[in-house]
mmCIF file of C-alpha atoms in Angstrom:
data_model
loop_
_atom_site.group_PDB
_atom_site.id
_atom_site.type_symbol
_atom_site.label_atom_id
_atom_site.label_comp_id
_atom_site.label_asym_id
_atom_site.label_seq_id
_atom_site.Cartn_x
_atom_site.Cartn_y
_atom_site.Cartn_z
ATOM 1 C CA MET A 1 0.330 -0.268 0.313
ATOM 2 C CA ASN A 2 1.225 3.258 -1.248
ATOM 3 C CA GLN A 3 1.504 5.789 1.560
ATOM 4 C CA THR A 4 0.586 9.328 0.531
ATOM 5 C CA LEU A 5 2.538 11.943 2.414
ATOM 6 C CA LEU A 6 -0.481 15.443 3.429
ATOM 7 C CA SER A 7 1.004 18.587 4.268
ATOM 8 C CA VAL A 8 -0.183 19.749 7.539
ATOM 9 C CA GLU A 9 -2.471 22.011 6.158
ATOM 10 C CA GLU A 10 -4.508 19.168 4.646
ATOM 11 C CA THR A 11 -4.400 16.678 7.414
ATOM 12 C CA SER A 12 -5.623 19.454 9.259
ATOM 13 C CA ARG A 13 -8.595 20.009 7.313
ATOM 14 C CA VAL A 14 -9.106 16.537 7.372
ATOM 15 C CA LEU A 15 -8.954 16.225 10.620
ATOM 16 C CA LYS A 16 -11.371 19.530 11.581
ATOM 17 C CA LEU A 17 -13.873 18.091 8.953
ATOM 18 C CA LEU A 18 -14.124 14.865 10.725
ATOM 19 C CA GLY A 19 -14.011 16.443 14.265
ATOM 20 C CA ASP A 20 -17.776 16.847 13.837
ATOM 21 C CA GLN A 21 -19.383 13.930 15.357
ATOM 22 C CA THR A 22 -21.899 13.816 12.716
ATOM 23 C CA ARG A 23 -19.506 13.897 9.921
ATOM 24 C CA LEU A 24 -17.397 11.305 11.467
ATOM 25 C CA THR A 25 -20.853 8.963 11.584
ATOM 26 C CA ILE A 26 -21.592 9.391 7.743
ATOM 27 C CA VAL A 27 -17.637 8.273 6.962
ATOM 28 C CA GLY A 28 -18.237 5.368 8.911
ATOM 29 C CA LEU A 29 -21.406 4.852 7.597
ATOM 30 C CA ILE A 30 -20.205 5.236 3.789
ATOM 31 C CA LYS A 31 -16.859 3.498 4.617
ATOM 32 C CA ASP A 32 -18.345 0.131 3.214
ATOM 33 C CA THR A 33 -21.471 0.801 1.006
ATOM 34 C CA GLU A 34 -23.146 3.964 -0.380
ATOM 35 C CA CYS A 35 -26.265 5.439 0.949
ATOM 36 C CA CYS A 36 -28.582 7.870 0.068
ATOM 37 C CA VAL A 37 -29.552 11.460 1.978
ATOM 38 C CA CYS A 38 -32.560 9.830 2.914
ATOM 39 C CA GLU A 39 -31.376 6.930 4.811
ATOM 40 C CA LEU A 40 -28.990 8.846 6.182
ATOM 41 C CA VAL A 41 -31.946 10.848 7.327
ATOM 42 C CA GLU A 42 -33.493 7.656 8.956
ATOM 43 C CA ILE A 43 -30.263 6.498 10.582
ATOM 44 C CA LEU A 44 -28.991 9.963 12.164
ATOM 45 C CA GLU A 45 -32.537 11.156 12.991
ATOM 46 C CA MET A 46 -31.393 14.234 11.624
ATOM 47 C CA SER A 47 -33.375 16.555 9.085
ATOM 48 C CA GLN A 48 -32.776 16.519 5.589
ATOM 49 C CA PRO A 49 -31.150 20.202 4.971
ATOM 50 C CA SER A 50 -28.730 19.542 7.900
ATOM 51 C CA ILE A 51 -27.563 16.063 6.534
ATOM 52 C CA SER A 52 -26.899 17.772 3.044
ATOM 53 C CA GLN A 53 -25.157 20.310 4.842
ATOM 54 C CA HIS A 54 -22.495 17.708 6.017
ATOM 55 C CA LEU A 55 -22.703 16.121 3.059
ATOM 56 C CA ARG A 56 -21.578 19.088 1.005
ATOM 57 C CA LYS A 57 -18.813 20.104 3.492
ATOM 58 C CA LEU A 58 -17.117 16.518 2.942
ATOM 59 C CA ARG A 59 -18.047 16.643 -0.585
ATOM 60 C CA ASP A 60 -16.600 19.897 -1.595
ATOM 61 C CA ALA A 61 -12.961 18.553 0.754
ATOM 62 C CA GLY A 62 -13.295 15.296 -1.684
ATOM 63 C CA ILE A 63 -13.627 12.915 1.338
ATOM 64 C CA VAL A 64 -17.424 12.056 -0.236
ATOM 65 C CA LYS A 65 -18.651 11.561 -3.769
ATOM 66 C CA GLU A 66 -21.424 11.323 -5.426
ATOM 67 C CA LYS A 67 -23.390 9.764 -7.894
ATOM 68 C CA ARG A 68 -26.751 10.303 -9.491
ATOM 69 C CA LYS A 69 -29.737 7.651 -9.205
ATOM 70 C CA GLY A 70 -32.900 8.849 -10.456
ATOM 71 C CA HIS A 71 -34.194 11.833 -8.434
ATOM 72 C CA TRP A 72 -31.575 10.655 -5.771
ATOM 73 C CA MET A 73 -28.130 11.241 -4.659
ATOM 74 C CA PHE A 74 -25.768 8.468 -3.455
ATOM 75 C CA TYR A 75 -22.779 9.144 -1.390
ATOM 76 C CA ALA A 76 -19.440 6.709 -0.457
ATOM 77 C CA LEU A 77 -16.181 7.405 0.962
ATOM 78 C CA ASN A 78 -13.619 8.412 -2.224
ATOM 79 C CA GLU A 79 -10.720 6.217 -2.095
ATOM 80 C CA ASP A 80 -9.341 8.377 -4.879
ATOM 81 C CA HIS A 81 -8.971 10.888 -1.957
ATOM 82 C CA ALA A 82 -5.046 11.640 -0.907
ATOM 83 C CA ALA A 83 -6.423 11.456 2.706
ATOM 84 C CA PHE A 84 -7.844 8.090 2.327
ATOM 85 C CA ASN A 85 -5.737 6.057 4.487
ATOM 86 C CA LEU A 86 -5.455 8.627 7.144
ATOM 87 C CA ILE A 87 -9.392 8.596 7.132
ATOM 88 C CA SER A 88 -9.558 4.823 6.887
ATOM 89 C CA ARG A 89 -7.141 4.734 10.146
ATOM 90 C CA ILE A 90 -9.177 6.801 12.286
ATOM 91 C CA LEU A 91 -12.367 4.754 11.327
ATOM 92 C CA GLU A 92 -10.618 1.718 12.557
ATOM 93 C CA HIS A 93 -10.116 3.373 16.169
ATOM 94 C CA MET A 94 -14.162 3.473 16.283
ATOM 95 C CA PRO A 95 -17.108 1.220 16.318
ATOM 96 C CA ASP A 96 -17.994 0.141 12.806
ATOM 97 C CA GLN A 97 -21.375 1.039 11.796
ATOM 98 C CA LYS A 98 -22.592 -1.430 9.633
ATOM 99 C CA GLU A 99 -24.904 -2.335 12.630
ATOM 100 C CA LYS A 100 -27.307 1.278 11.405
ATOM 101 C CA ILE A 101 -26.668 0.060 8.245
ATOM 102 C CA ILE A 102 -28.748 -3.607 8.858
ATOM 103 C CA ALA A 103 -31.280 -2.140 11.060
ATOM 104 C CA LEU A 104 -31.790 0.315 8.381
ATOM 105 C CA GLU A 105 -32.350 -2.830 5.970
ATOM 106 C CA GLN A 106 -34.423 -4.960 8.548
ATOM 107 C CA SER A 107 -36.855 -2.367 9.374
ATOM 108 C CA GLY A 108 -37.273 -2.089 5.398
ATOM 109 C CA LYS A 109 -36.487 1.541 5.061
ATOM 110 C CA ARG A 110 -33.171 0.732 3.245
ATOM 111 C CA ILE A 111 -32.952 2.992 0.222
ATOM 112 C CA VAL A 112 -36.828 4.353 0.824
ATOM 113 C CA CYS A 113 -36.094 7.916 -1.077
ATOM 114 C CA GLU A 114 -39.538 9.712 -1.052
#
């Protein structure tokens, strides 16, 4: 695995973005699977505008990528970002968020974009 050396400024920017609990949770949720905004709203029990603001900050920094499917935007962790290794290492030190995705699936609300 090739290690990318980040500048102090870039490292600081990434850590500042991930220093927010909601953004860190979002990154943890989308590290293995893409999610629609409506799914993140359901999981995090927050308003759509609030989730969208957090996603905009992550997208503007290049940490997440978005893909349109019909009328909906789906988000995934950008594995090509220079700080991907740093982000992955950070996520190793927190609880896995997969159980929240599984609970969403079990409740029948996975990809319910209305």
